[in-house]
PDB file of C-alpha atoms in Angstrom:
ATOM      1  CA  MET A   1      57.659 202.882  17.863  1.00 49.00           C
ATOM      2  CA  SER A   2      60.159 204.668  15.688  1.00 56.00           C
ATOM      3  CA  GLU A   3      59.630 204.364  11.968  1.00 82.00           C
ATOM      4  CA  LYS A   4      62.830 202.405  11.298  1.00 91.00           C
ATOM      5  CA  ASP A   5      63.023 200.086  14.319  1.00 95.00           C
ATOM      6  CA  LEU A   6      63.410 196.299  14.384  1.00 96.00           C
ATOM      7  CA  ARG A   7      59.650 195.787  14.137  1.00 96.00           C
ATOM      8  CA  ALA A   8      59.580 197.810  10.888  1.00 96.00           C
ATOM      9  CA  LEU A   9      62.561 195.873   9.544  1.00 97.00           C
ATOM     10  CA  PHE A  10      60.850 192.610  10.492  1.00 98.00           C
ATOM     11  CA  LEU A  11      57.733 193.640   8.552  1.00 97.00           C
ATOM     12  CA  ASP A  12      59.758 194.735   5.504  1.00 97.00           C
ATOM     13  CA  THR A  13      61.671 191.450   5.497  1.00 98.00           C
ATOM     14  CA  LEU A  14      58.434 189.513   5.929  1.00 98.00           C
ATOM     15  CA  LYS A  15      57.061 191.254   2.815  1.00 98.00           C
ATOM     16  CA  ASP A  16      60.302 190.413   0.995  1.00 98.00           C
ATOM     17  CA  ILE A  17      60.120 186.668   1.731  1.00 98.00           C
ATOM     18  CA  TYR A  18      56.382 186.674   0.974  1.00 98.00           C
ATOM     19  CA  TYR A  19      57.210 188.027  -2.494  1.00 98.00           C
ATOM     20  CA  ALA A  20      59.988 185.458  -2.838  1.00 98.00           C
ATOM     21  CA  GLU A  21      57.772 182.513  -1.850  1.00 98.00           C
ATOM     22  CA  LYS A  22      55.055 183.527  -4.301  1.00 98.00           C
ATOM     23  CA  HIS A  23      57.598 183.654  -7.131  1.00 97.00           C
ATOM     24  CA  ILE A  24      59.258 180.419  -6.076  1.00 97.00           C
ATOM     25  CA  TYR A  25      55.824 178.778  -6.061  1.00 98.00           C
ATOM     26  CA  LYS A  26      55.352 179.798  -9.711  1.00 97.00           C
ATOM     27  CA  SER A  27      58.844 178.626 -10.721  1.00 96.00           C
ATOM     28  CA  LEU A  28      58.854 175.147  -9.172  1.00 97.00           C
ATOM     29  CA  PRO A  29      56.487 173.502 -11.696  1.00 97.00           C
ATOM     30  CA  LYS A  30      58.686 174.765 -14.541  1.00 96.00           C
ATOM     31  CA  MET A  31      61.760 173.354 -12.830  1.00 96.00           C
ATOM     32  CA  ALA A  32      59.984 170.034 -12.244  1.00 96.00           C
ATOM     33  CA  ASP A  33      59.017 169.863 -15.923  1.00 96.00           C
ATOM     34  CA  ALA A  34      62.595 170.556 -16.977  1.00 95.00           C
ATOM     35  CA  ALA A  35      64.171 167.995 -14.624  1.00 95.00           C
ATOM     36  CA  GLY A  36      65.394 164.782 -16.202  1.00 92.00           C
ATOM     37  CA  SER A  37      65.855 162.915 -12.927  1.00 91.00           C
ATOM     38  CA  ASP A  38      62.726 161.431 -11.370  1.00 93.00           C
ATOM     39  CA  ASP A  39      64.145 162.108  -7.901  1.00 94.00           C
ATOM     40  CA  LEU A  40      64.738 165.747  -8.738  1.00 95.00           C
ATOM     41  CA  ARG A  41      61.303 166.132 -10.323  1.00 96.00           C
ATOM     42  CA  GLU A  42      59.677 164.621  -7.219  1.00 96.00           C
ATOM     43  CA  ALA A  43      61.700 166.910  -4.946  1.00 96.00           C
ATOM     44  CA  PHE A  44      60.522 169.970  -6.870  1.00 97.00           C
ATOM     45  CA  GLU A  45      56.900 168.774  -6.800  1.00 97.00           C
ATOM     46  CA  HIS A  46      57.057 168.060  -3.066  1.00 97.00           C
ATOM     47  CA  HIS A  47      58.605 171.454  -2.376  1.00 97.00           C
ATOM     48  CA  HIS A  48      55.910 173.113  -4.458  1.00 97.00           C
ATOM     49  CA  ASP A  49      53.344 171.735  -1.994  1.00 97.00           C
ATOM     50  CA  GLU A  50      55.486 172.855   0.948  1.00 97.00           C
ATOM     51  CA  THR A  51      55.867 176.320  -0.531  1.00 98.00           C
ATOM     52  CA  GLU A  52      52.101 176.687  -0.545  1.00 98.00           C
ATOM     53  CA  ARG A  53      52.165 176.027   3.222  1.00 98.00           C
ATOM     54  CA  HIS A  54      55.013 178.526   3.628  1.00 98.00           C
ATOM     55  CA  ILE A  55      52.871 181.183   1.985  1.00 98.00           C
ATOM     56  CA  GLU A  56      49.972 180.300   4.282  1.00 98.00           C
ATOM     57  CA  ARG A  57      52.210 180.576   7.358  1.00 98.00           C
ATOM     58  CA  LEU A  58      53.454 183.967   6.233  1.00 98.00           C
ATOM     59  CA  GLU A  59      49.849 185.086   5.837  1.00 98.00           C
ATOM     60  CA  GLN A  60      49.184 183.883   9.393  1.00 98.00           C
ATOM     61  CA  ILE A  61      52.079 186.025  10.622  1.00 98.00           C
ATOM     62  CA  PHE A  62      50.745 189.089   8.818  1.00 98.00           C
ATOM     63  CA  GLU A  63      47.409 188.392  10.513  1.00 98.00           C
ATOM     64  CA  LEU A  64      49.089 188.079  13.921  1.00 97.00           C
ATOM     65  CA  LEU A  65      50.671 191.476  13.313  1.00 96.00           C
ATOM     66  CA  GLY A  66      47.335 192.966  12.271  1.00 97.00           C
ATOM     67  CA  LYS A  67      48.841 193.879   8.906  1.00 96.00           C
ATOM     68  CA  PRO A  68      47.656 193.086   5.382  1.00 97.00           C
ATOM     69  CA  ALA A  69      49.671 190.391   3.605  1.00 97.00           C
ATOM     70  CA  ARG A  70      51.597 192.463   1.097  1.00 97.00           C
ATOM     71  CA  VAL A  71      54.698 191.840  -0.926  1.00 97.00           C
ATOM     72  CA  LYS A  72      57.812 193.921  -1.287  1.00 97.00           C
ATOM     73  CA  LYS A  73      59.769 193.300  -4.474  1.00 96.00           C
ATOM     74  CA  CYS A  74      62.769 191.115  -3.797  1.00 95.00           C
ATOM     75  CA  ASP A  75      65.528 191.744  -6.316  1.00 95.00           C
ATOM     76  CA  ALA A  76      67.650 188.964  -4.816  1.00 95.00           C
ATOM     77  CA  ILE A  77      65.139 186.192  -5.502  1.00 97.00           C
ATOM     78  CA  GLU A  78      64.386 187.612  -8.934  1.00 96.00           C
ATOM     79  CA  GLY A  79      68.078 187.319  -9.783  1.00 96.00           C
ATOM     80  CA  ILE A  80      68.358 183.797  -8.410  1.00 96.00           C
ATOM     81  CA  LEU A  81      65.245 182.651 -10.282  1.00 96.00           C
ATOM     82  CA  GLU A  82      66.467 184.330 -13.463  1.00 96.00           C
ATOM     83  CA  GLU A  83      69.670 182.315 -13.229  1.00 95.00           C
ATOM     84  CA  GLY A  84      67.543 179.181 -12.974  1.00 94.00           C
ATOM     85  CA  LYS A  85      65.633 180.169 -16.117  1.00 96.00           C
ATOM     86  CA  GLU A  86      68.901 180.715 -17.955  1.00 96.00           C
ATOM     87  CA  VAL A  87      70.107 177.244 -16.951  1.00 95.00           C
ATOM     88  CA  MET A  88      66.869 175.725 -18.242  1.00 95.00           C
ATOM     89  CA  GLN A  89      67.286 177.532 -21.569  1.00 96.00           C
ATOM     90  CA  GLU A  90      71.021 177.120 -22.063  1.00 95.00           C
ATOM     91  CA  TYR A  91      71.238 173.481 -20.930  1.00 94.00           C
ATOM     92  CA  LYS A  92      67.928 172.157 -22.251  1.00 93.00           C
ATOM     93  CA  ASP A  93      68.386 168.463 -23.143  1.00 89.00           C
ATOM     94  CA  ALA A  94      72.051 168.602 -22.003  1.00 91.00           C
ATOM     95  CA  PRO A  95      73.577 166.128 -19.538  1.00 88.00           C
ATOM     96  CA  ALA A  96      74.340 168.941 -17.084  1.00 90.00           C
ATOM     97  CA  LEU A  97      70.780 170.326 -16.951  1.00 94.00           C
ATOM     98  CA  ASP A  98      69.817 168.612 -13.707  1.00 93.00           C
ATOM     99  CA  ALA A  99      73.094 169.638 -12.067  1.00 92.00           C
ATOM    100  CA  GLY A 100      72.350 173.234 -13.043  1.00 94.00           C
ATOM    101  CA  LEU A 101      68.776 172.965 -11.776  1.00 95.00           C
ATOM    102  CA  LEU A 102      70.062 171.619  -8.472  1.00 94.00           C
ATOM    103  CA  ALA A 103      72.526 174.475  -8.141  1.00 94.00           C
ATOM    104  CA  ALA A 104      69.782 177.008  -8.865  1.00 96.00           C
ATOM    105  CA  ALA A 105      67.387 175.329  -6.426  1.00 96.00           C
ATOM    106  CA  GLN A 106      69.987 175.276  -3.673  1.00 96.00           C
ATOM    107  CA  ALA A 107      70.696 178.973  -4.209  1.00 97.00           C
ATOM    108  CA  VAL A 108      66.978 179.546  -3.604  1.00 97.00           C
ATOM    109  CA  GLU A 109      67.021 177.339  -0.497  1.00 97.00           C
ATOM    110  CA  HIS A 110      70.050 179.099   0.955  1.00 97.00           C
ATOM    111  CA  TYR A 111      68.391 182.467   0.443  1.00 98.00           C
ATOM    112  CA  GLU A 112      65.238 181.225   2.170  1.00 98.00           C
ATOM    113  CA  ILE A 113      67.178 179.645   5.029  1.00 98.00           C
ATOM    114  CA  SER A 114      68.944 182.959   5.596  1.00 98.00           C
ATOM    115  CA  ARG A 115      65.701 184.948   5.576  1.00 98.00           C
ATOM    116  CA  TYR A 116      63.733 182.562   7.773  1.00 98.00           C
ATOM    117  CA  GLY A 117      66.573 182.246  10.274  1.00 98.00           C
ATOM    118  CA  THR A 118      66.835 186.012  10.543  1.00 98.00           C
ATOM    119  CA  LEU A 119      63.081 186.510  10.836  1.00 98.00           C
ATOM    120  CA  LYS A 120      62.819 183.824  13.525  1.00 98.00           C
ATOM    121  CA  THR A 121      65.580 185.499  15.551  1.00 98.00           C
ATOM    122  CA  TRP A 122      63.947 188.901  15.225  1.00 98.00           C
ATOM    123  CA  ALA A 123      60.493 187.534  16.083  1.00 98.00           C
ATOM    124  CA  THR A 124      61.928 185.987  19.239  1.00 98.00           C
ATOM    125  CA  LYS A 125      63.681 189.243  20.154  1.00 98.00           C
ATOM    126  CA  LEU A 126      60.430 191.158  19.599  1.00 98.00           C
ATOM    127  CA  GLY A 127      58.432 188.729  21.772  1.00 98.00           C
ATOM    128  CA  MET A 128      56.463 187.383  18.812  1.00 98.00           C
ATOM    129  CA  ASP A 129      56.527 183.794  20.018  1.00 98.00           C
ATOM    130  CA  GLU A 130      53.775 182.480  17.746  1.00 98.00           C
ATOM    131  CA  ALA A 131      55.388 184.080  14.701  1.00 98.00           C
ATOM    132  CA  ALA A 132      58.769 182.648  15.726  1.00 98.00           C
ATOM    133  CA  GLN A 133      57.228 179.170  15.920  1.00 98.00           C
ATOM    134  CA  LEU A 134      55.666 179.489  12.460  1.00 98.00           C
ATOM    135  CA  LEU A 135      58.957 180.736  11.030  1.00 98.00           C
ATOM    136  CA  ASP A 136      60.826 177.881  12.700  1.00 98.00           C
ATOM    137  CA  GLU A 137      58.512 175.324  11.072  1.00 98.00           C
ATOM    138  CA  THR A 138      59.252 176.775   7.655  1.00 98.00           C
ATOM    139  CA  LEU A 139      62.970 177.078   8.410  1.00 98.00           C
ATOM    140  CA  ALA A 140      63.102 173.367   9.287  1.00 98.00           C
ATOM    141  CA  GLU A 141      61.364 172.469   6.009  1.00 97.00           C
ATOM    142  CA  GLU A 142      63.736 174.648   3.993  1.00 97.00           C
ATOM    143  CA  LYS A 143      66.749 173.000   5.633  1.00 98.00           C
ATOM    144  CA  LYS A 144      65.299 169.555   4.948  1.00 97.00           C
ATOM    145  CA  THR A 145      64.739 170.461   1.283  1.00 97.00           C
ATOM    146  CA  ASP A 146      68.346 171.629   1.024  1.00 97.00           C
ATOM    147  CA  GLU A 147      69.507 168.294   2.495  1.00 96.00           C
ATOM    148  CA  ILE A 148      67.364 166.356   0.012  1.00 96.00           C
ATOM    149  CA  LEU A 149      68.750 168.364  -2.893  1.00 95.00           C
ATOM    150  CA  SER A 150      72.308 167.746  -1.678  1.00 94.00           C
ATOM    151  CA  LYS A 151      71.663 164.000  -1.494  1.00 93.00           C
ATOM    152  CA  ILE A 152      70.214 163.959  -5.000  1.00 93.00           C
ATOM    153  CA  ALA A 153      73.186 165.959  -6.280  1.00 89.00           C
ATOM    154  CA  THR A 154      75.840 163.762  -4.733  1.00 87.00           C
ATOM    155  CA  LYS A 155      74.039 160.473  -5.323  1.00 83.00           C
ATOM    156  CA  THR A 156      73.147 160.672  -8.988  1.00 73.00           C
ATOM    157  CA  VAL A 157      72.769 163.946 -10.802  1.00 66.00           C
ATOM    158  CA  ASN A 158      76.269 165.374 -10.632  1.00 62.00           C
ATOM    159  CA  ALA A 159      77.750 161.986 -11.508  1.00 65.00           C
ATOM    160  CA  GLU A 160      75.480 161.756 -14.553  1.00 65.00           C
ATOM    161  CA  ALA A 161      76.457 165.280 -15.630  1.00 59.00           C
ATOM    162  CA  ALA A 162      80.165 164.424 -15.613  1.00 58.00           C
TER     163      ALA A 162
END
């Protein structure tokens, strides 16, 4: 195996999303506390529980690879989460807060969907069928969360912000 082959890139990206999930896990309770909408608060709380399972699945994949579960700093998720913090600070108690929280949460979801889709494809290409299945389970949950957030946004929150 060459040092910079697809397997190495897969492992680096796995460490990246592991870092991201751990930071998302810490951020979701703060977002739930800030949410004014009960539906949005419940969505954040539900996704917090799911994120714990995502972390566990990633740890299973590290185990399948015979590698320690380690993180690699993810500047992208740090930036996305920082934007969410700014929204919470700048729009605290404002009518547009939930709309801003939704936008921040969907940016997180889209990042995760991108990463999990890529990792699943690479796992399949590398013959890591069990890892691909675990990644697909998480990918499906991330897509479902994005759909739920979109429904909340179009149904109530964005209308209330206007």
